[in-house]
Amino acid sequence: MKAIDLKKMAMSALAFAAVLGVLVFLSPAAQAKEFRWAATTDPQTLDPHAVNSAPVLGFLNNVYEGLLRRDRDMKIEGALAERWEPLGEDGWRFHLRRGVTFHDGSAFTAEDVLFSYQRASAEEADVRSWFAPVSEVKLVDDFTIDFMTKAPNPIFPDSIANFMIMDKDWSEANGTARTSMQSEGFATLNANGTGAFKVVERSPGVRTVLEPFAGWWGEVEHNVTRAVFTPVTQQATAVAALISGEVDFINPVPLQDVPRLEGAAGVKILQGVEARVIMLGFAHQAAALKFSDETSDANPFRDPRVRKAVYQAIDVDTLIKKVMRGNAAAASLLVSPAMRGYSPDLSARHPFDREASKALLAEAGYPEGFSFGLSCPNDRYINDASICTAIVGMLAKVGVTAKLNAMPVRQYWPELRADQFDMYLLGWSPGTFDAEHPVRFLLATPDAEKKLGSWNFGGFSDARVDALLPKIQREIDPAARQAMLDEVHSLLQEDVAYVPLYVQPLVWGMKQNVEVTQRADNFFILRWVRVN
């Protein structure tokens, strides 16, 4: 027998190991390093039912999952539910995915879905309006659950794409069986989802660290080994960090810095159009202005003539050209033309006309104008504070003095919910990509029991809108449904419930070696990130 050369075998083994090491090094997953991204707004909570805002829901879509989710093209697909079907006209049945675990290893069952529904639909939950059509939720077995609706509801699956499921046992064990918009709880700083990433560190306002969840049920498309999110309120700082390589991705890119980044080595820009309409809202129900210097016994904004005067005093084309640097489109409704249920025949705005604005003010009894408080965030929307500053100047030219109060978004939402405003800036992106969504949240008369109007801060109320909403929700015939939405949009324009301004752009900046998916809802989904 030929003697075995142990030395050669050892050398061969070392060579094989070296080749294997090179192959491993060259594989996408091994090349991926810590992914670092920055945005102007830090999610104010990790509780998926506490705040219905894009910074919270978009971030938590990386950690928690719902029964359904949206794919790269915004189409509905199964997540924790493998399939679903209507129960005639009475509701929807969801068949749950088996073998799913939460980040702590606990098994996912229909009990967690029922618990999450009860938590998310409670009066203190900011997302409760999602469940306004629901009459009852029934457990069929451990992996089947029925959502019964008060009437046929063909868009119900679309409306719960961001309804995230929490672990019942984990929540109850940590005293967070109920959510809260006003106070912090265990779920504010801690998370236990089923998503592709888990939270390993949370320092509000400083940084949040996520790592891939090894037990995730889905197909891994990313190659991120660790993701660090840093809120950066100073946009110039974010741009400098991207150029220097301190971060791999920023959102948004300041519009004035787009040319600079387009010319920077190793950096690229990804632009698109968001589903979000930026608008002004009014304190419709307030008996008197809260922040006026002289009009302390009346509320001019209760008069539609005054609201229209504000509308016609604002030169939206100039806002888009000067403040947004041409990167926006004027809006006439609360939804963009890309949304289902948009009314093309109502695409024209009330014309910009200072003289008409002054005449309306005089007709309403304010020939000399008045002063009021304009509330605005300074770190939520692109150039939000600058937009509000420009609006202050435009209103001054018709004799109306807007006293600007700009603040961080973490302070802004509580102020609006406490009715501390006369007029305010708001952006709205319909989670269903359907025009019914803003009707339910922004136009319906606020009603906690019916779970309606939860973001209608000013208390706008119209009996006809309230009567049409349930009909819109259950109508199956597209033409009949569109006719009702057209009527609602027309009422909105005539009464000037809000002042739509423009559709916000999407402008993301990243390193050349980073691949991402940009969706119209402006959600940044880590499971689609690749670092090449």
Short mmCIF file of C-alpha atoms in Angstrom, two decimals:
data_model
loop_
_atom_site.label_atom_id
_atom_site.label_comp_id
_atom_site.label_asym_id
_atom_site.label_seq_id
_atom_site.Cartn_x
_atom_site.Cartn_y
_atom_site.Cartn_z
CA MET A 1 0.00 0.00 0.00
CA LYS A 2 1.26 3.44 -0.81
CA ALA A 3 2.20 5.45 2.22
CA ILE A 4 0.02 8.46 2.95
CA ASP A 5 1.94 11.75 2.82
CA LEU A 6 0.57 13.54 5.90
CA LYS A 7 2.49 16.68 5.06
CA LYS A 8 0.94 16.93 1.58
CA MET A 9 -2.48 16.22 3.04
CA ALA A 10 -2.01 18.99 5.54
CA MET A 11 -0.85 21.36 2.80
CA SER A 12 -3.85 20.42 0.64
CA ALA A 13 -6.18 21.00 3.54
CA LEU A 14 -4.65 24.40 4.19
CA ALA A 15 -4.95 25.28 0.50
CA PHE A 16 -8.59 24.21 0.46
CA ALA A 17 -9.26 26.21 3.57
CA ALA A 18 -7.60 29.22 2.03
CA VAL A 19 -9.70 28.91 -1.14
CA LEU A 20 -12.82 28.40 0.94
CA GLY A 21 -11.92 31.49 2.95
CA VAL A 22 -11.60 33.51 -0.25
CA LEU A 23 -14.95 32.22 -1.49
CA VAL A 24 -16.59 33.08 1.83
CA PHE A 25 -14.99 36.52 1.75
CA LEU A 26 -16.29 37.11 -1.75
CA SER A 27 -19.86 36.05 -0.94
CA PRO A 28 -22.33 38.96 -0.65
CA ALA A 29 -23.32 38.10 2.89
CA ALA A 30 -19.72 38.05 4.08
CA GLN A 31 -18.91 41.30 2.30
CA ALA A 32 -21.73 43.10 4.05
CA LYS A 33 -20.58 45.22 6.93
CA GLU A 34 -22.43 47.30 9.44
CA PHE A 35 -25.06 49.27 7.52
CA ARG A 36 -25.52 52.80 8.84
CA TRP A 37 -28.41 55.04 7.90
CA ALA A 38 -29.68 58.42 9.02
CA ALA A 39 -32.97 60.30 8.81
CA THR A 40 -34.29 63.53 10.24
CA THR A 41 -37.02 61.88 12.32
CA ASP A 42 -36.48 59.32 15.05
CA PRO A 43 -39.45 56.98 15.59
CA GLN A 44 -40.98 58.31 18.79
CA THR A 45 -41.87 54.83 19.99
CA LEU A 46 -41.32 51.14 19.29
CA ASP A 47 -44.94 50.40 20.16
CA PRO A 48 -46.64 49.46 16.85
CA HIS A 49 -50.10 50.53 18.03
CA ALA A 50 -49.28 53.80 19.77
CA VAL A 51 -48.62 56.24 16.92
CA ASN A 52 -50.02 56.10 13.39
CA SER A 53 -47.19 57.91 11.61
CA ALA A 54 -44.84 56.91 8.81
CA PRO A 55 -41.59 57.27 10.82
CA VAL A 56 -42.95 54.81 13.39
CA LEU A 57 -44.73 52.38 11.09
CA GLY A 58 -41.99 52.45 8.46
CA PHE A 59 -39.27 51.70 10.99
CA LEU A 60 -41.25 49.01 12.80
CA ASN A 61 -42.04 47.19 9.54
CA ASN A 62 -38.48 45.92 9.89
CA VAL A 63 -39.17 44.46 13.33
CA TYR A 64 -42.86 43.54 13.51
CA GLU A 65 -45.08 41.95 10.88
CA GLY A 66 -48.74 41.93 10.08
CA LEU A 67 -51.07 39.40 8.58
CA LEU A 68 -50.39 41.08 5.25
CA ARG A 69 -47.72 43.41 3.92
CA ARG A 70 -46.87 45.37 0.77
CA ASP A 71 -44.28 44.16 -1.70
CA ARG A 72 -41.73 46.26 -3.59
CA ASP A 73 -44.48 47.51 -5.91
CA MET A 74 -46.92 48.29 -3.07
CA LYS A 75 -49.11 45.28 -3.84
CA ILE A 76 -50.64 43.33 -0.96
CA GLU A 77 -49.06 39.95 -0.20
CA GLY A 78 -49.19 37.46 2.65
CA ALA A 79 -46.95 37.84 5.68
CA LEU A 80 -48.11 36.11 8.88
CA ALA A 81 -51.16 35.03 6.93
CA GLU A 82 -50.44 32.63 4.09
CA ARG A 83 -53.81 33.18 2.46
CA TRP A 84 -57.13 34.91 3.06
CA GLU A 85 -60.61 34.96 1.59
CA PRO A 86 -63.91 36.81 2.08
CA LEU A 87 -66.63 35.21 4.18
CA GLY A 88 -69.38 36.16 1.76
CA GLU A 89 -70.33 39.72 2.70
CA ASP A 90 -69.73 39.20 6.42
CA GLY A 91 -65.96 39.55 6.78
CA TRP A 92 -62.59 37.98 6.02
CA ARG A 93 -60.88 34.73 7.04
CA PHE A 94 -57.09 34.61 7.46
CA HIS A 95 -55.10 31.37 7.42
CA LEU A 96 -51.96 31.89 9.47
CA ARG A 97 -48.43 30.80 8.72
CA ARG A 98 -47.23 27.87 10.82
CA GLY A 99 -43.81 27.54 12.42
CA VAL A 100 -43.33 31.29 12.97
CA THR A 101 -41.62 32.45 16.16
CA PHE A 102 -41.16 35.80 17.83
CA HIS A 103 -37.67 37.13 18.46
CA ASP A 104 -37.66 35.63 21.96
CA GLY A 105 -38.47 32.17 20.56
CA SER A 106 -42.16 32.12 21.49
CA ALA A 107 -44.52 30.49 18.99
CA PHE A 108 -46.91 32.64 16.97
CA THR A 109 -50.60 31.63 16.97
CA ALA A 110 -54.03 33.12 16.36
CA GLU A 111 -54.17 34.11 20.05
CA ASP A 112 -51.51 36.71 19.32
CA VAL A 113 -53.57 38.10 16.44
CA LEU A 114 -56.69 38.38 18.61
CA PHE A 115 -54.70 40.03 21.40
CA SER A 116 -53.10 42.48 18.96
CA TYR A 117 -56.50 43.37 17.51
CA GLN A 118 -57.90 44.06 20.97
CA ARG A 119 -54.88 46.20 21.80
CA ALA A 120 -54.78 48.09 18.49
CA SER A 121 -58.53 48.76 18.39
CA ALA A 122 -58.77 50.10 21.96
CA GLU A 123 -59.67 53.75 22.49
CA GLU A 124 -56.13 54.72 23.52
CA ALA A 125 -54.55 53.26 20.35
CA ASP A 126 -53.74 55.70 17.58
CA VAL A 127 -54.38 53.05 14.91
CA ARG A 128 -57.90 52.22 16.09
CA SER A 129 -59.49 53.73 12.96
CA TRP A 130 -58.16 50.80 10.96
CA PHE A 131 -60.76 48.66 12.69
CA ALA A 132 -63.80 50.90 12.42
CA PRO A 133 -65.50 48.41 10.01
CA VAL A 134 -64.89 45.42 12.33
CA SER A 135 -67.78 44.06 14.39
CA GLU A 136 -66.09 41.00 15.88
CA VAL A 137 -62.96 38.86 15.66
CA LYS A 138 -63.34 35.10 16.05
CA LEU A 139 -60.75 32.41 16.70
CA VAL A 140 -61.46 29.40 14.49
CA ASP A 141 -58.41 27.41 15.58
CA ASP A 142 -54.74 28.08 16.41
CA PHE A 143 -53.99 29.11 12.85
CA THR A 144 -57.27 30.47 11.52
CA ILE A 145 -58.97 33.73 12.49
CA ASP A 146 -62.03 35.59 11.20
CA PHE A 147 -62.48 39.37 11.08
CA MET A 148 -66.21 40.02 10.87
CA THR A 149 -67.25 43.37 9.41
CA LYS A 150 -70.40 45.43 9.93
CA ALA A 151 -70.99 45.51 6.17
CA PRO A 152 -69.22 44.23 3.05
CA ASN A 153 -65.71 45.70 3.06
CA PRO A 154 -63.72 44.89 -0.07
CA ILE A 155 -60.73 47.05 0.92
CA PHE A 156 -60.30 45.66 4.45
CA PRO A 157 -57.16 43.63 3.61
CA ASP A 158 -55.53 46.78 2.19
CA SER A 159 -56.42 48.73 5.32
CA ILE A 160 -54.53 46.43 7.70
CA ALA A 161 -51.20 46.13 5.86
CA ASN A 162 -49.51 47.97 8.75
CA PHE A 163 -51.40 46.20 11.55
CA MET A 164 -48.50 44.59 13.41
CA ILE A 165 -48.79 41.53 15.60
CA MET A 166 -47.40 41.47 19.13
CA ASP A 167 -46.71 38.47 21.36
CA LYS A 168 -49.59 38.20 23.83
CA ASP A 169 -47.55 36.50 26.58
CA TRP A 170 -44.59 38.89 26.23
CA SER A 171 -46.85 41.92 26.33
CA GLU A 172 -48.79 40.77 29.39
CA ALA A 173 -45.65 39.65 31.23
CA ASN A 174 -44.10 43.09 30.72
CA GLY A 175 -47.17 45.11 31.68
CA THR A 176 -47.81 46.43 28.19
CA ALA A 177 -51.11 44.76 27.33
CA ARG A 178 -52.48 48.25 26.61
CA THR A 179 -50.87 50.92 24.48
CA SER A 180 -50.61 54.63 25.16
CA MET A 181 -49.97 57.68 23.01
CA GLN A 182 -49.41 59.89 26.02
CA SER A 183 -47.07 57.93 28.29
CA GLU A 184 -44.17 55.52 27.97
CA GLY A 185 -44.45 51.82 28.63
CA PHE A 186 -42.25 48.77 28.22
CA ALA A 187 -43.13 48.51 24.52
CA THR A 188 -42.03 52.11 23.96
CA LEU A 189 -38.36 51.12 24.29
CA ASN A 190 -38.47 47.35 23.72
CA ALA A 191 -39.71 45.18 20.87
CA ASN A 192 -40.44 41.50 20.27
CA GLY A 193 -41.70 40.95 16.76
CA THR A 194 -41.49 38.25 14.13
CA GLY A 195 -39.78 40.43 11.51
CA ALA A 196 -36.53 39.99 9.63
CA PHE A 197 -34.66 42.23 12.11
CA LYS A 198 -34.65 42.49 15.88
CA VAL A 199 -33.85 45.49 18.06
CA VAL A 200 -30.69 44.97 20.11
CA GLU A 201 -30.20 48.54 21.32
CA ARG A 202 -32.52 51.52 21.65
CA SER A 203 -31.47 55.02 22.73
CA PRO A 204 -34.26 57.44 21.70
CA GLY A 205 -32.96 60.41 19.80
CA VAL A 206 -29.45 58.93 19.69
CA ARG A 207 -29.36 55.60 17.88
CA THR A 208 -31.15 52.30 17.39
CA VAL A 209 -29.32 49.08 16.48
CA LEU A 210 -30.90 46.14 14.68
CA GLU A 211 -29.54 42.74 13.77
CA PRO A 212 -30.95 40.02 11.49
CA PHE A 213 -33.30 37.56 13.19
CA ALA A 214 -31.83 34.12 12.54
CA GLY A 215 -35.20 32.45 13.08
CA TRP A 216 -37.11 34.52 10.53
CA TRP A 217 -39.50 32.47 8.41
CA GLY A 218 -38.97 34.38 5.15
CA GLU A 219 -36.44 34.18 2.33
CA VAL A 220 -33.43 36.37 3.13
CA GLU A 221 -32.74 38.84 0.30
CA HIS A 222 -30.53 41.31 2.19
CA ASN A 223 -26.89 40.89 3.17
CA VAL A 224 -26.87 43.22 6.17
CA THR A 225 -25.21 41.85 9.29
CA ARG A 226 -25.90 44.82 11.56
CA ALA A 227 -27.89 48.02 10.99
CA VAL A 228 -27.43 51.24 12.94
CA PHE A 229 -29.98 54.03 12.65
CA THR A 230 -29.06 57.55 13.76
CA PRO A 231 -31.51 60.47 13.77
CA VAL A 232 -29.77 63.58 12.40
CA THR A 233 -31.90 66.70 12.62
CA GLN A 234 -29.30 68.94 10.96
CA GLN A 235 -29.53 68.09 7.27
CA ALA A 236 -26.12 69.55 6.46
CA THR A 237 -24.63 67.15 8.99
CA ALA A 238 -26.31 64.19 7.30
CA VAL A 239 -25.03 65.24 3.87
CA ALA A 240 -21.49 65.64 5.20
CA ALA A 241 -21.69 62.23 6.88
CA LEU A 242 -22.74 60.58 3.61
CA ILE A 243 -19.96 62.22 1.61
CA SER A 244 -17.33 61.34 4.23
CA GLY A 245 -18.53 57.74 4.46
CA GLU A 246 -19.70 57.94 8.07
CA VAL A 247 -23.15 56.74 6.96
CA ASP A 248 -24.27 54.64 4.00
CA PHE A 249 -27.72 56.15 3.46
CA ILE A 250 -29.67 59.33 4.30
CA ASN A 251 -33.35 60.26 3.98
CA PRO A 252 -34.28 62.82 2.91
CA VAL A 253 -31.59 64.57 0.92
CA PRO A 254 -32.00 68.35 1.31
CA LEU A 255 -33.22 69.56 -2.06
CA GLN A 256 -30.55 72.24 -2.24
CA ASP A 257 -27.87 69.56 -1.86
CA VAL A 258 -29.03 67.27 -4.67
CA PRO A 259 -26.59 68.75 -7.26
CA ARG A 260 -23.74 68.53 -4.78
CA LEU A 261 -24.37 64.86 -4.04
CA GLU A 262 -24.88 64.03 -7.70
CA GLY A 263 -21.35 65.26 -8.28
CA ALA A 264 -19.81 63.59 -5.24
CA ALA A 265 -17.61 60.52 -5.72
CA GLY A 266 -19.06 57.23 -4.54
CA VAL A 267 -22.55 58.65 -3.91
CA LYS A 268 -25.85 58.32 -5.78
CA ILE A 269 -29.34 59.85 -5.55
CA LEU A 270 -32.63 57.99 -5.85
CA GLN A 271 -35.64 60.20 -6.57
CA GLY A 272 -39.34 59.46 -6.79
CA VAL A 273 -42.79 60.74 -5.82
CA GLU A 274 -44.24 59.99 -2.41
CA ALA A 275 -47.90 59.23 -1.81
CA ARG A 276 -47.98 62.09 0.72
CA VAL A 277 -49.95 65.31 0.29
CA ILE A 278 -48.81 68.27 2.39
CA MET A 279 -51.69 70.44 3.59
CA LEU A 280 -52.83 73.04 6.11
CA GLY A 281 -55.49 72.24 8.69
CA PHE A 282 -57.71 74.50 10.78
CA ALA A 283 -59.15 74.51 14.30
CA HIS A 284 -62.72 74.16 13.01
CA GLN A 285 -64.40 73.59 16.37
CA ALA A 286 -62.51 76.03 18.60
CA ALA A 287 -64.74 78.81 19.91
CA ALA A 288 -61.88 81.31 19.76
CA LEU A 289 -58.32 81.58 18.52
CA LYS A 290 -55.75 80.55 21.11
CA PHE A 291 -52.74 82.51 19.88
CA SER A 292 -54.14 85.76 18.50
CA ASP A 293 -52.97 89.14 19.77
CA GLU A 294 -56.33 90.83 19.23
CA THR A 295 -58.99 88.27 18.18
CA SER A 296 -59.44 86.42 21.45
CA ASP A 297 -63.23 86.11 21.41
CA ALA A 298 -63.80 84.56 17.98
CA ASN A 299 -62.43 81.96 15.61
CA PRO A 300 -62.34 83.31 12.04
CA PHE A 301 -61.46 79.83 10.71
CA ARG A 302 -64.98 78.61 11.43
CA ASP A 303 -66.04 80.69 8.43
CA PRO A 304 -65.38 78.95 5.06
CA ARG A 305 -64.79 82.37 3.47
CA VAL A 306 -61.80 82.90 5.74
CA ARG A 307 -60.47 79.42 4.98
CA LYS A 308 -60.78 80.10 1.27
CA ALA A 309 -59.05 83.45 1.76
CA VAL A 310 -56.09 81.60 3.27
CA TYR A 311 -56.16 79.15 0.36
CA GLN A 312 -56.11 81.91 -2.28
CA ALA A 313 -53.40 83.90 -0.49
CA ILE A 314 -50.87 81.08 -0.85
CA ASP A 315 -48.86 80.92 -4.06
CA VAL A 316 -48.23 77.18 -4.28
CA ASP A 317 -46.33 77.45 -7.56
CA THR A 318 -43.80 79.73 -5.89
CA LEU A 319 -43.54 77.40 -2.89
CA ILE A 320 -42.72 74.55 -5.26
CA LYS A 321 -40.29 76.58 -7.36
CA LYS A 322 -38.42 78.38 -4.58
CA VAL A 323 -38.68 76.26 -1.44
CA MET A 324 -39.03 72.81 -3.01
CA ARG A 325 -36.73 73.69 -5.93
CA GLY A 326 -39.19 72.33 -8.44
CA ASN A 327 -39.32 68.90 -6.79
CA ALA A 328 -43.05 68.70 -6.02
CA ALA A 329 -46.44 68.79 -7.76
CA ALA A 330 -49.34 71.04 -6.75
CA ALA A 331 -52.22 69.23 -5.03
CA SER A 332 -55.93 69.99 -5.18
CA LEU A 333 -57.19 67.05 -3.08
CA LEU A 334 -56.03 65.11 -0.02
CA VAL A 335 -54.72 62.33 -2.27
CA SER A 336 -52.40 62.39 -5.26
CA PRO A 337 -53.41 61.31 -8.80
CA ALA A 338 -51.64 57.99 -8.19
CA MET A 339 -54.18 56.94 -5.55
CA ARG A 340 -57.26 54.84 -6.22
CA GLY A 341 -60.34 57.03 -5.93
CA TYR A 342 -58.70 60.26 -7.11
CA SER A 343 -61.10 62.65 -8.89
CA PRO A 344 -59.49 63.93 -12.13
CA ASP A 345 -62.30 66.42 -12.74
CA LEU A 346 -61.38 68.17 -9.48
CA SER A 347 -57.66 68.50 -10.22
CA ALA A 348 -57.79 72.31 -10.52
CA ARG A 349 -56.90 74.30 -7.41
CA HIS A 350 -58.64 77.48 -6.32
CA PRO A 351 -56.55 80.16 -8.08
CA PHE A 352 -53.88 82.13 -6.27
CA ASP A 353 -55.47 85.59 -6.02
CA ARG A 354 -54.53 88.10 -3.32
CA GLU A 355 -57.30 90.53 -4.20
CA ALA A 356 -59.92 87.79 -4.02
CA SER A 357 -58.44 86.75 -0.67
CA LYS A 358 -58.71 90.28 0.71
CA ALA A 359 -62.29 90.55 -0.52
CA LEU A 360 -63.24 87.31 1.20
CA LEU A 361 -61.67 88.49 4.46
CA ALA A 362 -63.60 91.77 4.27
CA GLU A 363 -66.83 89.94 3.48
CA ALA A 364 -66.29 87.72 6.53
CA GLY A 365 -65.79 90.77 8.77
CA TYR A 366 -61.99 90.95 8.87
CA PRO A 367 -61.07 93.79 6.47
CA GLU A 368 -57.93 94.51 8.52
CA GLY A 369 -57.06 90.85 8.89
CA PHE A 370 -56.19 89.18 12.21
CA SER A 371 -53.36 87.31 13.89
CA PHE A 372 -53.22 83.63 14.79
CA GLY A 373 -50.82 80.81 15.64
CA LEU A 374 -49.43 78.58 12.90
CA SER A 375 -47.99 75.31 14.23
CA CYS A 376 -45.44 73.44 12.17
CA PRO A 377 -42.91 70.62 12.60
CA ASN A 378 -39.29 71.36 11.77
CA ASP A 379 -38.01 67.80 11.30
CA ARG A 380 -40.88 65.78 9.83
CA TYR A 381 -41.40 66.74 6.18
CA ILE A 382 -39.00 67.99 3.52
CA ASN A 383 -38.34 71.70 4.15
CA ASP A 384 -41.36 71.84 6.49
CA ALA A 385 -40.24 74.83 8.55
CA SER A 386 -39.17 76.69 5.40
CA ILE A 387 -42.57 76.06 3.82
CA CYS A 388 -44.30 77.45 6.90
CA THR A 389 -42.01 80.49 6.94
CA ALA A 390 -42.85 81.21 3.30
CA ILE A 391 -46.57 80.84 4.03
CA VAL A 392 -46.25 83.37 6.86
CA GLY A 393 -44.92 85.89 4.35
CA MET A 394 -47.65 85.18 1.81
CA LEU A 395 -50.45 85.56 4.36
CA ALA A 396 -48.96 88.85 5.56
CA LYS A 397 -49.55 90.29 2.09
CA VAL A 398 -53.31 89.96 2.56
CA GLY A 399 -53.23 91.38 6.11
CA VAL A 400 -53.22 88.10 8.05
CA THR A 401 -50.44 87.70 10.62
CA ALA A 402 -49.36 84.11 11.21
CA LYS A 403 -47.25 83.63 14.33
CA LEU A 404 -45.08 80.63 13.51
CA ASN A 405 -44.40 78.02 16.17
CA ALA A 406 -42.07 75.39 14.70
CA MET A 407 -41.01 72.42 16.82
CA PRO A 408 -39.61 68.87 16.66
CA VAL A 409 -42.14 66.23 15.68
CA ARG A 410 -41.84 64.46 19.05
CA GLN A 411 -43.35 67.59 20.57
CA TYR A 412 -45.58 68.41 17.61
CA TRP A 413 -48.08 65.52 17.72
CA PRO A 414 -48.81 65.91 21.45
CA GLU A 415 -49.41 69.64 20.88
CA LEU A 416 -51.92 68.95 18.11
CA ARG A 417 -53.69 66.30 20.17
CA ALA A 418 -53.93 68.81 23.02
CA ASP A 419 -55.60 71.34 20.64
CA GLN A 420 -52.71 73.77 21.01
CA PHE A 421 -52.98 75.35 17.56
CA ASP A 422 -55.03 77.67 15.41
CA MET A 423 -53.75 76.34 12.09
CA TYR A 424 -51.24 73.57 11.42
CA LEU A 425 -49.19 71.81 8.76
CA LEU A 426 -49.86 68.13 8.07
CA GLY A 427 -48.71 65.53 5.57
CA TRP A 428 -50.87 62.49 4.78
CA SER A 429 -50.00 59.31 2.94
CA PRO A 430 -52.93 56.86 2.67
CA GLY A 431 -51.81 53.49 3.96
CA THR A 432 -54.33 51.74 1.69
CA PHE A 433 -53.38 53.81 -1.38
CA ASP A 434 -57.08 54.57 -1.58
CA ALA A 435 -58.97 57.86 -1.25
CA GLU A 436 -61.22 56.38 1.44
CA HIS A 437 -58.30 56.47 3.86
CA PRO A 438 -58.08 60.27 4.43
CA VAL A 439 -61.87 60.47 4.54
CA ARG A 440 -61.85 58.04 7.47
CA PHE A 441 -58.90 59.64 9.30
CA LEU A 442 -59.02 63.35 8.37
CA LEU A 443 -62.59 64.21 7.36
CA ALA A 444 -64.90 61.96 9.39
CA THR A 445 -66.31 63.58 12.52
CA PRO A 446 -64.07 62.44 15.41
CA ASP A 447 -65.80 59.58 17.21
CA ALA A 448 -63.78 57.37 19.56
CA GLU A 449 -66.52 54.74 19.81
CA LYS A 450 -66.75 54.38 16.03
CA LYS A 451 -62.96 54.68 15.70
CA LEU A 452 -63.25 57.53 13.21
CA GLY A 453 -61.46 60.84 12.67
CA SER A 454 -58.47 60.01 14.83
CA TRP A 455 -56.23 62.48 12.92
CA ASN A 456 -58.94 65.08 12.38
CA PHE A 457 -57.26 67.40 14.88
CA GLY A 458 -59.35 70.44 13.99
CA GLY A 459 -62.66 68.62 14.37
CA PHE A 460 -63.98 69.19 10.84
CA SER A 461 -67.50 67.77 10.61
CA ASP A 462 -69.89 67.34 7.72
CA ALA A 463 -73.02 65.17 7.98
CA ARG A 464 -72.94 64.27 4.30
CA VAL A 465 -69.31 63.10 4.48
CA ASP A 466 -70.16 61.00 7.53
CA ALA A 467 -73.12 59.45 5.70
CA LEU A 468 -71.08 58.66 2.58
CA LEU A 469 -68.10 57.05 4.33
CA PRO A 470 -69.72 53.70 5.27
CA LYS A 471 -71.27 53.49 1.80
CA ILE A 472 -67.86 54.06 0.19
CA GLN A 473 -66.34 51.37 2.42
CA ARG A 474 -68.84 48.68 1.43
CA GLU A 475 -69.52 49.58 -2.21
CA ILE A 476 -68.22 46.94 -4.62
CA ASP A 477 -69.21 48.60 -7.90
CA PRO A 478 -66.22 50.81 -8.94
CA ALA A 479 -68.28 53.45 -10.74
CA ALA A 480 -70.75 53.89 -7.88
CA ARG A 481 -67.90 54.05 -5.38
CA GLN A 482 -66.02 56.64 -7.42
CA ALA A 483 -69.13 58.81 -7.70
CA MET A 484 -69.36 58.96 -3.90
CA LEU A 485 -65.66 59.77 -3.57
CA ASP A 486 -66.09 62.51 -6.17
CA GLU A 487 -68.85 64.00 -4.04
CA VAL A 488 -66.69 63.94 -0.91
CA HIS A 489 -63.80 65.57 -2.77
CA SER A 490 -66.14 68.25 -4.10
CA LEU A 491 -67.45 68.98 -0.59
CA LEU A 492 -63.87 69.24 0.65
CA GLN A 493 -63.01 71.79 -2.02
CA GLU A 494 -66.16 73.86 -1.56
CA ASP A 495 -65.90 74.00 2.23
CA VAL A 496 -62.08 74.25 2.27
CA ALA A 497 -61.84 71.71 5.06
CA TYR A 498 -58.08 71.70 4.45
CA VAL A 499 -55.76 73.58 2.12
CA PRO A 500 -53.93 70.98 0.00
CA LEU A 501 -50.52 72.32 -1.04
CA TYR A 502 -48.39 69.79 -2.92
CA VAL A 503 -47.37 66.16 -3.28
CA GLN A 504 -44.05 65.61 -1.51
CA PRO A 505 -41.07 64.19 -3.43
CA LEU A 506 -38.85 61.28 -2.41
CA VAL A 507 -35.13 62.05 -2.43
CA TRP A 508 -32.77 59.46 -0.95
CA GLY A 509 -28.98 59.55 -0.90
CA MET A 510 -26.67 56.56 -0.56
CA LYS A 511 -23.27 55.13 -1.37
CA GLN A 512 -22.80 53.72 -4.85
CA ASN A 513 -22.46 50.19 -3.49
CA VAL A 514 -25.83 50.24 -1.71
CA GLU A 515 -28.99 48.83 -3.29
CA VAL A 516 -32.40 49.69 -1.83
CA THR A 517 -36.07 49.64 -2.83
CA GLN A 518 -37.84 53.00 -2.78
CA ARG A 519 -41.59 52.72 -2.29
CA ALA A 520 -44.14 55.50 -2.59
CA ASP A 521 -44.99 55.21 1.12
CA ASN A 522 -41.40 56.25 2.00
CA PHE A 523 -40.89 53.16 4.17
CA PHE A 524 -37.26 52.08 4.34
CA ILE A 525 -37.28 48.27 4.33
CA LEU A 526 -34.02 46.71 5.53
CA ARG A 527 -34.76 43.23 4.21
CA TRP A 528 -34.26 44.58 0.67
CA VAL A 529 -30.93 46.31 1.37
CA ARG A 530 -27.78 44.94 -0.24
CA VAL A 531 -24.27 46.27 0.23
CA ASN A 532 -22.11 45.26 -2.73
#
